[in-house]
Amino acid sequence: MPKALNMVIPGSSWKCGAFMISLLVLLSTTPDMTSAAGDKVVCYYASWAHYRTGAARYTVDDVPVELCTHAIYAFAVLDADSLVAREHDAYLDKAAGLDNYRRFVTLRERNPQAKMLLGLGGWTDSRSDKYSRLVSEPQRRAAFVSHVVSFLQEYGFDGLDLDWEYPGYQSSPQDREGFRLWVEELRAAFSPHGLLLTAAVSAGRDVIDRGYDVPAVAEALDQIHLMSYDFHGSW
């Protein structure tokens, strides 16, 4: 299991709150994606920060990709009817609007070593039963897997980061097994295309126990991004 330090970079020049860096120290079988020390710097871009005003506005061009080994665009979402991945915000993400998916991918021109991934899910997108419905049926998982390979290739992403928050959390206890199968089937489909498969997962023990078959999931994923934040607050 990787160790992760999640940081939000402060200061007006970084437009705090729109950009998160996770510094991960990992045992990796992919040395081409690591620094000499084996560290990974995983950067998440929250696309909705585009709509902020003044100094808080944060666009794709503001992402300091030079600091990242991996950059993740948050998010794509799961379509509630077809249960396949789709753009979250048509204006931001699609070519008919700002085309931010493709603009994000072209950030690799500033850092050719960076891997550009698409995040799927997020807290809001996980608030329904659609992920449970997806992973509960082999045919639905197969349709998702087939579609998402084409979806990633269409935009030029290097892989997918799963951010279902969380399997088995206020949903079916069968999610744990469904999530394992989903990850393993994605792994089998991604490997021939050289696509990366990662996941953002809970650091809470009760959520881990309910939602993740840790040995199996860890075997199938290229990286695990441990969400080790929000352990203290008004709650």
Coordinates of N, CA and C in Angstrom, one line a residue:
M1 N 0.8 -1.2 0.0 CA 0.0 0.0 0.0 C 0.9 1.2 0.0
P2 N 0.7 2.2 -0.9 CA 1.5 3.4 -0.9 C 1.2 4.3 0.3
K3 N 2.2 5.1 0.6 CA 2.0 6.2 1.6 C 1.8 7.5 0.8
A4 N 0.8 8.3 1.2 CA 0.5 9.5 0.5 C 0.4 10.7 1.4
L5 N 0.9 11.8 1.0 CA 0.8 13.1 1.6 C 0.0 14.0 0.7
N6 N -1.2 14.3 1.1 CA -2.0 15.2 0.2 C -1.9 16.6 0.7
M7 N -1.6 17.5 -0.3 CA -1.4 18.9 0.0 C -2.2 19.8 -0.9
V8 N -2.8 20.9 -0.4 CA -3.3 22.0 -1.2 C -2.3 23.1 -1.1
I9 N -1.8 23.6 -2.3 CA -0.7 24.6 -2.3 C -1.3 25.9 -2.0
P10 N -0.9 26.6 -1.0 CA -1.4 27.9 -0.6 C -0.8 29.1 -1.4
G11 N -1.4 30.2 -1.2 CA -0.8 31.4 -1.8 C -1.6 31.9 -3.0
S12 N -1.7 33.2 -3.3 CA -2.5 33.7 -4.4 C -1.9 33.2 -5.7
S13 N -0.6 33.0 -5.9 CA -0.1 32.6 -7.2 C -0.6 31.2 -7.5
W14 N -1.0 30.4 -6.5 CA -1.5 29.0 -6.8 C -3.0 29.0 -6.8
K15 N -3.7 30.1 -6.4 CA -5.1 30.1 -6.4 C -5.6 28.9 -5.6
C16 N -5.4 29.0 -4.3 CA -5.6 28.0 -3.3 C -7.0 27.3 -3.5
G17 N -7.0 26.0 -3.3 CA -8.2 25.2 -3.3 C -8.6 24.6 -4.6
A18 N -8.0 25.0 -5.7 CA -8.4 24.5 -7.0 C -7.5 23.4 -7.4
F19 N -6.4 23.2 -6.7 CA -5.3 22.3 -7.2 C -4.8 21.5 -6.0
M20 N -4.7 20.2 -6.2 CA -4.2 19.4 -5.1 C -3.0 18.5 -5.6
I21 N -2.0 18.4 -4.8 CA -0.9 17.6 -5.1 C -0.8 16.5 -4.1
S22 N -0.7 15.2 -4.6 CA -0.4 14.1 -3.7 C 1.0 13.6 -3.9
L23 N 1.8 13.7 -2.9 CA 3.2 13.1 -3.0 C 3.1 11.7 -2.6
L24 N 3.3 10.8 -3.5 CA 3.2 9.4 -3.2 C 4.6 8.7 -3.3
V25 N 4.9 8.0 -2.2 CA 6.1 7.1 -2.2 C 5.6 5.7 -2.5
L26 N 5.9 5.1 -3.6 CA 5.3 3.9 -4.1 C 6.4 2.9 -4.4
L27 N 6.0 1.6 -4.2 CA 6.7 0.5 -4.9 C 6.1 0.4 -6.2
S28 N 6.9 0.5 -7.3 CA 6.3 0.6 -8.6 C 7.0 -0.4 -9.5
T29 N 6.3 -1.0 -10.4 CA 6.9 -1.8 -11.5 C 7.0 -1.1 -12.8
T30 N 6.8 0.2 -12.7 CA 6.9 1.1 -14.0 C 7.9 2.2 -13.7
P31 N 9.2 1.9 -13.8 CA 10.2 2.8 -13.5 C 10.3 4.0 -14.4
D32 N 9.7 3.9 -15.6 CA 9.7 5.0 -16.5 C 8.8 6.2 -16.0
M33 N 7.9 5.9 -15.1 CA 7.0 6.9 -14.6 C 7.4 7.4 -13.2
T34 N 8.6 7.1 -12.8 CA 9.0 7.6 -11.4 C 10.3 8.4 -11.5
S35 N 10.5 9.2 -10.5 CA 11.7 10.0 -10.4 C 12.8 9.0 -9.9
A36 N 14.0 9.5 -9.8 CA 15.1 8.7 -9.4 C 14.9 8.2 -8.0
A37 N 14.2 8.9 -7.2 CA 13.9 8.5 -5.8 C 12.7 7.6 -5.7
G38 N 12.0 7.4 -6.8 CA 10.8 6.5 -6.8 C 9.6 7.3 -6.4
D39 N 9.6 8.6 -6.3 CA 8.5 9.4 -5.8 C 7.5 9.7 -7.0
K40 N 6.3 9.9 -6.7 CA 5.3 10.4 -7.7 C 4.6 11.6 -7.1
V41 N 4.5 12.6 -7.9 CA 3.7 13.8 -7.5 C 2.4 13.8 -8.4
V42 N 1.3 13.5 -7.8 CA 0.0 13.3 -8.5 C -0.8 14.6 -8.3
C43 N -1.1 15.3 -9.3 CA -1.8 16.6 -9.3 C -3.2 16.5 -9.8
Y44 N -4.2 16.9 -9.0 CA -5.6 16.9 -9.4 C -6.0 18.3 -9.7
Y45 N -6.7 18.4 -10.9 CA -7.2 19.7 -11.3 C -8.7 19.7 -11.1
A46 N -9.3 20.5 -10.3 CA -10.7 20.6 -10.1 C -11.3 21.6 -11.1
S47 N -11.9 21.0 -12.2 CA -12.3 21.8 -13.3 C -13.3 23.0 -13.0
W48 N -14.1 22.8 -12.0 CA -15.1 23.8 -11.7 C -14.5 25.1 -11.1
A49 N -13.2 25.1 -10.8 CA -12.6 26.3 -10.4 C -12.5 27.3 -11.5
H50 N -12.7 26.9 -12.7 CA -12.8 27.8 -13.8 C -13.9 28.9 -13.6
Y51 N -14.9 28.5 -12.9 CA -16.1 29.5 -12.8 C -15.9 30.5 -11.6
R52 N -14.8 30.3 -10.8 CA -14.6 31.3 -9.8 C -14.2 32.6 -10.4
T53 N -14.3 33.6 -9.6 CA -14.0 35.0 -10.1 C -12.8 35.5 -9.4
G54 N -12.2 36.5 -10.0 CA -11.1 37.2 -9.4 C -9.9 36.3 -9.3
A55 N -9.1 36.5 -8.2 CA -7.9 35.7 -8.0 C -8.1 34.2 -7.7
A56 N -9.4 33.9 -7.4 CA -9.7 32.5 -7.1 C -9.9 31.7 -8.4
R57 N -10.1 32.3 -9.5 CA -10.3 31.6 -10.8 C -9.1 30.8 -11.2
Y58 N -9.3 29.6 -11.6 CA -8.2 28.7 -11.9 C -8.5 27.9 -13.1
T59 N -7.7 28.0 -14.2 CA -8.0 27.4 -15.4 C -7.0 26.3 -15.7
V60 N -7.2 25.6 -16.8 CA -6.3 24.5 -17.2 C -4.9 25.0 -17.3
D61 N -4.8 26.2 -17.9 CA -3.4 26.8 -18.1 C -2.7 27.1 -16.9
D62 N -3.4 27.2 -15.7 CA -2.7 27.5 -14.5 C -2.1 26.2 -13.8
V63 N -2.4 25.0 -14.3 CA -1.9 23.8 -13.7 C -0.3 23.8 -13.9
P64 N 0.4 23.7 -12.8 CA 1.9 23.7 -12.9 C 2.4 22.3 -13.2
V65 N 2.1 21.9 -14.4 CA 2.4 20.5 -14.8 C 3.8 20.1 -14.7
E66 N 4.7 21.1 -14.7 CA 6.1 20.9 -14.6 C 6.5 20.2 -13.2
L67 N 5.6 20.3 -12.3 CA 5.8 19.8 -10.9 C 5.3 18.4 -10.8
C68 N 4.5 17.9 -11.8 CA 3.8 16.7 -11.7 C 4.4 15.5 -12.4
T69 N 4.3 14.3 -11.8 CA 4.6 13.1 -12.6 C 3.3 12.6 -13.2
H70 N 2.2 12.9 -12.6 CA 0.8 12.5 -13.0 C -0.1 13.7 -12.8
A71 N -0.9 14.0 -13.7 CA -2.0 15.0 -13.6 C -3.3 14.4 -13.9
I72 N -4.3 14.7 -13.1 CA -5.6 14.1 -13.2 C -6.7 15.2 -13.3
Y73 N -7.5 15.1 -14.4 CA -8.6 16.1 -14.6 C -9.8 15.6 -13.9
A74 N -10.3 16.3 -13.0 CA -11.5 16.0 -12.2 C -12.7 16.8 -12.7
F75 N -13.7 16.2 -13.3 CA -13.9 14.8 -13.5 C -14.7 14.5 -14.8
A76 N -14.7 13.2 -15.1 CA -15.8 12.7 -15.9 C -16.8 12.1 -14.9
V77 N -18.0 11.8 -15.4 CA -19.1 11.3 -14.6 C -19.7 10.0 -15.2
L78 N -20.5 9.3 -14.4 CA -21.1 8.1 -14.9 C -22.6 8.5 -15.4
D79 N -22.9 8.3 -16.6 CA -24.2 8.6 -17.1 C -25.2 7.7 -16.4
A80 N -26.3 8.3 -15.8 CA -27.2 7.5 -15.0 C -28.1 6.5 -15.8
D81 N -28.2 6.8 -17.1 CA -29.0 5.9 -17.9 C -28.2 4.8 -18.6
S82 N -27.1 5.2 -19.3 CA -26.3 4.2 -20.1 C -25.2 3.6 -19.2
L83 N -24.9 4.2 -18.1 CA -23.9 3.7 -17.1 C -22.5 3.6 -17.8
V84 N -22.2 4.6 -18.7 CA -20.9 4.7 -19.3 C -20.4 6.1 -18.9
A85 N -19.1 6.3 -19.1 CA -18.5 7.6 -18.8 C -18.9 8.6 -19.8
R86 N -19.1 9.8 -19.3 CA -19.4 11.0 -20.1 C -18.7 12.2 -19.5
E87 N -18.7 13.3 -20.3 CA -18.2 14.6 -19.8 C -19.0 15.1 -18.7
H88 N -18.4 15.7 -17.7 CA -19.2 16.3 -16.6 C -19.9 17.6 -17.0
D89 N -19.1 18.5 -17.7 CA -19.6 19.8 -18.0 C -19.4 20.0 -19.5
A90 N -20.5 20.0 -20.3 CA -20.3 20.1 -21.7 C -19.6 21.4 -22.1
Y91 N -19.9 22.5 -21.4 CA -19.2 23.7 -21.8 C -17.7 23.7 -21.6
L92 N -17.3 23.2 -20.4 CA -15.9 23.1 -20.1 C -15.2 22.0 -20.9
D93 N -15.8 20.8 -21.0 CA -15.0 19.6 -21.4 C -15.0 19.4 -22.9
K94 N -16.1 19.7 -23.6 CA -16.3 19.3 -25.0 C -15.7 20.3 -25.9
A95 N -15.5 19.8 -27.2 CA -14.9 20.7 -28.2 C -15.8 21.8 -28.6
A96 N -17.2 21.6 -28.4 CA -18.1 22.7 -28.7 C -18.0 23.8 -27.7
G97 N -17.4 23.6 -26.6 CA -17.2 24.6 -25.5 C -15.7 25.0 -25.5
L98 N -15.1 24.9 -24.3 CA -13.7 25.2 -24.1 C -12.8 24.1 -24.5
D99 N -13.3 22.9 -24.7 CA -12.5 21.8 -25.0 C -11.4 21.5 -24.0
N100 N -11.7 21.6 -22.7 CA -10.7 21.5 -21.7 C -10.1 20.1 -21.5
Y101 N -10.8 19.1 -21.9 CA -10.2 17.7 -21.8 C -9.0 17.7 -22.7
R102 N -9.1 18.2 -24.0 CA -8.0 18.1 -24.9 C -6.9 19.2 -24.5
R103 N -7.3 20.3 -24.0 CA -6.4 21.3 -23.6 C -5.6 20.8 -22.4
F104 N -6.2 20.1 -21.5 CA -5.5 19.5 -20.4 C -4.4 18.5 -20.8
V105 N -4.8 17.7 -21.8 CA -3.9 16.6 -22.3 C -2.7 17.3 -22.9
T106 N -2.9 18.4 -23.6 CA -1.8 19.1 -24.3 C -0.8 19.7 -23.3
L107 N -1.1 19.8 -22.0 CA -0.2 20.3 -21.0 C 1.1 19.4 -21.0
R108 N 1.0 18.2 -21.5 CA 2.3 17.4 -21.6 C 3.3 18.0 -22.5
E109 N 2.9 19.0 -23.3 CA 3.9 19.7 -24.1 C 4.9 20.4 -23.2
R110 N 4.5 20.8 -22.0 CA 5.3 21.5 -21.0 C 6.1 20.5 -20.2
N111 N 5.6 19.3 -20.1 CA 6.3 18.2 -19.4 C 6.0 16.9 -20.0
P112 N 6.8 16.6 -21.0 CA 6.6 15.3 -21.8 C 6.6 14.1 -21.0
Q113 N 7.2 14.1 -19.8 CA 7.2 12.9 -18.9 C 5.9 12.7 -18.1
A114 N 5.1 13.7 -18.0 CA 3.9 13.7 -17.2 C 2.8 12.8 -17.9
K115 N 2.1 12.0 -17.0 CA 1.0 11.2 -17.5 C -0.3 11.9 -17.2
M116 N -1.1 12.1 -18.2 CA -2.3 12.8 -18.1 C -3.5 11.9 -18.0
L117 N -4.2 11.9 -16.8 CA -5.3 10.9 -16.6 C -6.6 11.7 -16.4
L118 N -7.7 10.9 -16.6 CA -9.0 11.5 -16.4 C -9.6 10.8 -15.2
G119 N -10.1 11.6 -14.2 CA -10.7 11.1 -13.0 C -12.2 10.9 -13.3
L120 N -12.7 9.8 -12.8 CA -14.1 9.4 -12.9 C -14.8 9.4 -11.6
G121 N -15.9 10.2 -11.4 CA -16.6 10.2 -10.2 C -16.6 11.4 -9.4
G122 N -16.0 11.3 -8.1 CA -16.1 12.4 -7.2 C -17.2 12.3 -6.2
W123 N -17.2 13.1 -5.2 CA -18.2 13.0 -4.1 C -19.6 13.1 -4.6
T124 N -19.9 14.2 -5.4 CA -21.3 14.5 -5.8 C -21.8 13.4 -6.8
D125 N -20.9 12.9 -7.7 CA -21.3 11.9 -8.6 C -21.6 10.6 -8.0
S126 N -21.0 10.4 -6.8 CA -21.1 9.1 -6.1 C -22.4 9.0 -5.2
R127 N -23.2 10.1 -5.2 CA -24.3 10.1 -4.2 C -25.6 9.4 -4.7
S128 N -25.5 8.6 -5.7 CA -26.7 7.8 -6.2 C -26.3 6.4 -6.2
D129 N -27.2 5.5 -6.7 CA -26.9 4.1 -6.7 C -26.3 3.6 -8.1
K130 N -25.9 4.6 -8.9 CA -25.6 4.2 -10.3 C -24.3 3.4 -10.4
Y131 N -23.3 3.7 -9.5 CA -22.1 2.9 -9.5 C -22.4 1.5 -9.0
S132 N -23.2 1.3 -8.0 CA -23.6 0.0 -7.5 C -24.3 -0.8 -8.6
R133 N -25.2 -0.1 -9.4 CA -25.9 -0.7 -10.5 C -24.9 -1.2 -11.6
L134 N -23.9 -0.3 -11.8 CA -22.9 -0.7 -12.8 C -22.1 -1.9 -12.5
V135 N -21.6 -2.0 -11.3 CA -20.7 -3.1 -10.9 C -21.4 -4.4 -10.6
S136 N -22.7 -4.3 -10.4 CA -23.5 -5.5 -10.0 C -23.8 -6.4 -11.2
E137 N -23.6 -6.0 -12.4 CA -24.0 -6.8 -13.6 C -22.8 -6.9 -14.5
P138 N -22.4 -8.2 -14.9 CA -21.3 -8.4 -15.8 C -21.5 -7.6 -17.1
Q139 N -22.7 -7.6 -17.7 CA -22.9 -7.0 -19.0 C -22.7 -5.5 -18.9
R140 N -23.2 -4.9 -17.8 CA -23.0 -3.4 -17.6 C -21.5 -3.1 -17.4
R141 N -20.8 -3.9 -16.7 CA -19.3 -3.7 -16.5 C -18.6 -3.8 -17.9
A142 N -19.0 -4.8 -18.7 CA -18.4 -5.0 -20.0 C -18.6 -3.8 -20.9
A143 N -19.9 -3.3 -20.9 CA -20.2 -2.1 -21.7 C -19.4 -0.9 -21.3
F144 N -19.3 -0.7 -20.0 CA -18.5 0.4 -19.5 C -17.0 0.3 -19.9
V145 N -16.5 -0.9 -19.7 CA -15.0 -1.1 -20.0 C -14.8 -0.8 -21.5
S146 N -15.6 -1.4 -22.4 CA -15.4 -1.2 -23.8 C -15.5 0.3 -24.2
H147 N -16.5 0.9 -23.6 CA -16.7 2.4 -24.0 C -15.5 3.2 -23.5
V148 N -15.1 3.0 -22.2 CA -14.2 3.9 -21.6 C -12.8 3.9 -22.3
V149 N -12.4 2.7 -22.8 CA -11.2 2.6 -23.6 C -11.2 3.6 -24.8
S150 N -12.3 3.6 -25.5 CA -12.5 4.5 -26.7 C -12.6 5.9 -26.2
F151 N -13.2 6.2 -25.1 CA -13.4 7.5 -24.5 C -12.1 8.1 -24.2
L152 N -11.2 7.4 -23.5 CA -9.9 7.9 -23.2 C -9.1 8.1 -24.4
Q153 N -9.1 7.2 -25.4 CA -8.3 7.4 -26.6 C -8.8 8.5 -27.4
E154 N -10.1 8.8 -27.4 CA -10.7 9.9 -28.2 C -10.0 11.2 -27.7
Y155 N -9.9 11.4 -26.4 CA -9.3 12.7 -25.9 C -7.8 12.6 -25.7
G156 N -7.2 11.5 -25.8 CA -5.7 11.4 -25.6 C -5.2 11.2 -24.2
F157 N -6.1 10.8 -23.3 CA -5.7 10.6 -21.9 C -4.8 9.3 -21.8
D158 N -3.9 9.3 -20.8 CA -3.0 8.2 -20.6 C -3.6 7.1 -19.7
G159 N -4.8 7.4 -19.1 CA -5.4 6.4 -18.2 C -6.6 7.0 -17.5
L160 N -7.1 6.2 -16.5 CA -8.3 6.5 -15.8 C -8.0 6.4 -14.3
D161 N -8.5 7.4 -13.5 CA -8.5 7.4 -12.1 C -9.9 7.2 -11.5
L162 N -10.1 6.1 -10.8 CA -11.5 5.8 -10.3 C -11.7 6.5 -9.0
D163 N -12.7 7.3 -8.9 CA -13.0 8.1 -7.7 C -14.4 7.9 -7.3
W164 N -14.8 6.6 -7.1 CA -16.1 6.3 -6.6 C -16.0 6.4 -5.1
E165 N -16.8 7.3 -4.5 CA -16.8 7.5 -3.0 C -18.1 7.1 -2.4
Y166 N -18.2 5.8 -1.9 CA -17.2 4.8 -1.9 C -18.0 3.5 -2.1
P167 N -17.4 2.4 -2.6 CA -18.0 1.1 -2.7 C -18.5 0.7 -1.3
G168 N -19.7 0.3 -1.2 CA -20.3 -0.2 0.1 C -20.6 0.9 1.1
Y169 N -20.5 2.1 0.7 CA -20.7 3.2 1.6 C -22.2 3.7 1.3
Q170 N -23.1 3.5 2.2 CA -24.5 3.8 2.0 C -25.0 3.2 0.7
S171 N -24.5 2.0 0.4 CA -25.0 1.4 -0.8 C -24.9 -0.1 -0.5
S172 N -24.9 -0.9 -1.6 CA -25.0 -2.4 -1.5 C -23.7 -3.0 -0.9
P173 N -23.9 -3.9 0.1 CA -22.7 -4.6 0.6 C -22.0 -5.5 -0.5
Q174 N -22.7 -5.7 -1.6 CA -22.1 -6.4 -2.8 C -21.1 -5.6 -3.6
D175 N -21.0 -4.3 -3.2 CA -20.1 -3.4 -4.0 C -18.7 -3.8 -3.8
R176 N -18.3 -4.4 -2.7 CA -16.9 -4.8 -2.5 C -16.5 -5.7 -3.6
E177 N -17.3 -6.8 -3.8 CA -17.0 -7.7 -4.8 C -17.1 -7.1 -6.2
G178 N -18.1 -6.3 -6.4 CA -18.3 -5.7 -7.7 C -17.2 -4.8 -8.1
F179 N -16.7 -4.0 -7.1 CA -15.6 -3.1 -7.4 C -14.4 -3.9 -7.8
R180 N -14.1 -5.0 -7.1 CA -12.9 -5.8 -7.4 C -13.0 -6.3 -8.9
L181 N -14.2 -6.8 -9.2 CA -14.4 -7.3 -10.6 C -14.2 -6.2 -11.6
W182 N -14.8 -5.1 -11.3 CA -14.7 -3.9 -12.2 C -13.2 -3.5 -12.5
V183 N -12.5 -3.4 -11.4 CA -11.1 -3.1 -11.5 C -10.3 -4.1 -12.3
E184 N -10.5 -5.4 -12.0 CA -9.8 -6.4 -12.7 C -10.1 -6.4 -14.2
E185 N -11.4 -6.2 -14.5 CA -11.8 -6.2 -15.9 C -11.2 -4.9 -16.7
L186 N -11.2 -3.8 -16.0 CA -10.5 -2.6 -16.6 C -9.1 -2.9 -16.8
R187 N -8.4 -3.5 -15.8 CA -7.0 -3.8 -16.0 C -6.7 -4.7 -17.2
A188 N -7.5 -5.7 -17.4 CA -7.3 -6.6 -18.6 C -7.5 -5.8 -19.9
A189 N -8.5 -4.9 -19.9 CA -8.7 -4.1 -21.1 C -7.7 -3.0 -21.4
F190 N -7.2 -2.5 -20.3 CA -6.3 -1.3 -20.4 C -4.8 -1.8 -20.8
S191 N -4.4 -2.9 -20.3 CA -3.0 -3.3 -20.5 C -2.6 -3.4 -22.0
P192 N -3.4 -3.9 -22.9 CA -3.0 -4.0 -24.3 C -2.8 -2.6 -24.9
H193 N -3.4 -1.6 -24.4 CA -3.4 -0.2 -24.9 C -2.4 0.6 -24.1
G194 N -1.7 0.1 -23.1 CA -0.8 0.9 -22.3 C -1.4 1.9 -21.5
L195 N -2.7 1.8 -21.2 CA -3.4 2.8 -20.3 C -3.2 2.5 -18.9
L196 N -3.0 3.5 -18.1 CA -2.9 3.4 -16.7 C -4.2 3.3 -16.0
L197 N -4.3 2.6 -14.9 CA -5.5 2.5 -14.1 C -5.1 2.7 -12.6
T198 N -5.7 3.8 -12.1 CA -5.4 4.2 -10.7 C -6.8 4.4 -10.0
A199 N -6.7 4.6 -8.7 CA -7.9 4.8 -7.9 C -7.6 5.7 -6.7
A200 N -8.6 6.6 -6.5 CA -8.6 7.4 -5.2 C -9.4 6.7 -4.2
V201 N -8.9 6.3 -3.1 CA -9.6 5.5 -2.1 C -9.6 6.1 -0.8
S202 N -10.6 5.7 0.0 CA -10.7 6.2 1.4 C -9.6 5.8 2.3
A203 N -9.2 6.6 3.2 CA -8.2 6.2 4.3 C -8.9 5.8 5.6
G204 N -10.2 5.8 5.6 CA -11.0 5.4 6.8 C -11.1 3.9 6.9
R205 N -10.8 3.3 8.0 CA -10.7 1.9 8.2 C -12.1 1.2 7.9
D206 N -13.2 1.8 8.4 CA -14.5 1.2 8.2 C -14.9 1.2 6.7
V207 N -14.5 2.3 6.0 CA -14.9 2.4 4.6 C -14.0 1.4 3.8
I208 N -12.7 1.2 4.2 CA -11.8 0.3 3.5 C -12.4 -1.1 3.7
D209 N -12.7 -1.5 4.9 CA -13.2 -2.8 5.2 C -14.5 -3.2 4.4
R210 N -15.4 -2.2 4.3 CA -16.6 -2.5 3.6 C -16.5 -2.5 2.1
G211 N -15.5 -1.7 1.6 CA -15.5 -1.4 0.1 C -14.4 -2.0 -0.7
Y212 N -13.3 -2.4 -0.1 CA -12.2 -2.8 -0.9 C -11.6 -4.2 -0.5
D213 N -11.5 -5.0 -1.5 CA -10.7 -6.2 -1.4 C -9.2 -5.8 -1.6
V214 N -8.5 -5.4 -0.6 CA -7.3 -4.6 -0.8 C -6.2 -5.4 -1.6
P215 N -5.9 -6.7 -1.2 CA -4.9 -7.4 -2.0 C -5.2 -7.5 -3.5
A216 N -6.5 -7.8 -3.8 CA -6.9 -8.0 -5.2 C -6.9 -6.6 -6.0
V217 N -7.4 -5.6 -5.3 CA -7.4 -4.3 -6.0 C -6.0 -3.7 -6.2
A218 N -5.2 -3.9 -5.2 CA -3.8 -3.4 -5.3 C -3.1 -4.1 -6.4
E219 N -3.3 -5.3 -6.6 CA -2.7 -6.1 -7.7 C -3.1 -5.6 -9.0
A220 N -4.3 -5.1 -9.2 CA -4.8 -4.7 -10.5 C -4.5 -3.2 -10.8
L221 N -4.3 -2.4 -9.8 CA -4.1 -1.0 -10.0 C -2.6 -0.6 -10.2
D222 N -2.3 0.4 -11.0 CA -1.0 0.9 -11.2 C -0.6 1.7 -10.0
Q223 N -1.5 2.5 -9.5 CA -1.3 3.4 -8.3 C -2.5 3.4 -7.5
I224 N -2.3 3.6 -6.2 CA -3.4 3.9 -5.2 C -3.2 5.3 -4.6
H225 N -4.2 6.1 -4.7 CA -4.2 7.5 -4.2 C -5.0 7.6 -2.9
L226 N -4.3 7.6 -1.8 CA -5.0 7.5 -0.5 C -5.5 8.9 -0.1
M227 N -6.8 9.1 0.1 CA -7.3 10.4 0.4 C -7.2 10.7 1.9
S228 N -5.9 11.0 2.3 CA -5.6 11.2 3.7 C -5.8 12.7 4.1
Y229 N -7.0 13.1 4.0 CA -7.4 14.5 4.4 C -8.8 14.5 5.0
D230 N -9.2 15.6 5.5 CA -10.5 15.8 6.1 C -10.8 14.8 7.3
F231 N -9.7 14.6 8.0 CA -9.9 13.8 9.2 C -10.3 14.6 10.4
H232 N -10.2 15.9 10.3 CA -10.6 16.8 11.4 C -11.4 18.0 10.8
G233 N -12.4 18.4 11.5 CA -13.2 19.5 11.0 C -14.4 19.8 12.0
S234 N -15.4 20.5 11.5 CA -16.5 20.8 12.4 C -17.3 19.6 12.9
W235 N -17.1 18.5 12.1 CA -17.8 17.2 12.5 C -17.2 16.6 13.7

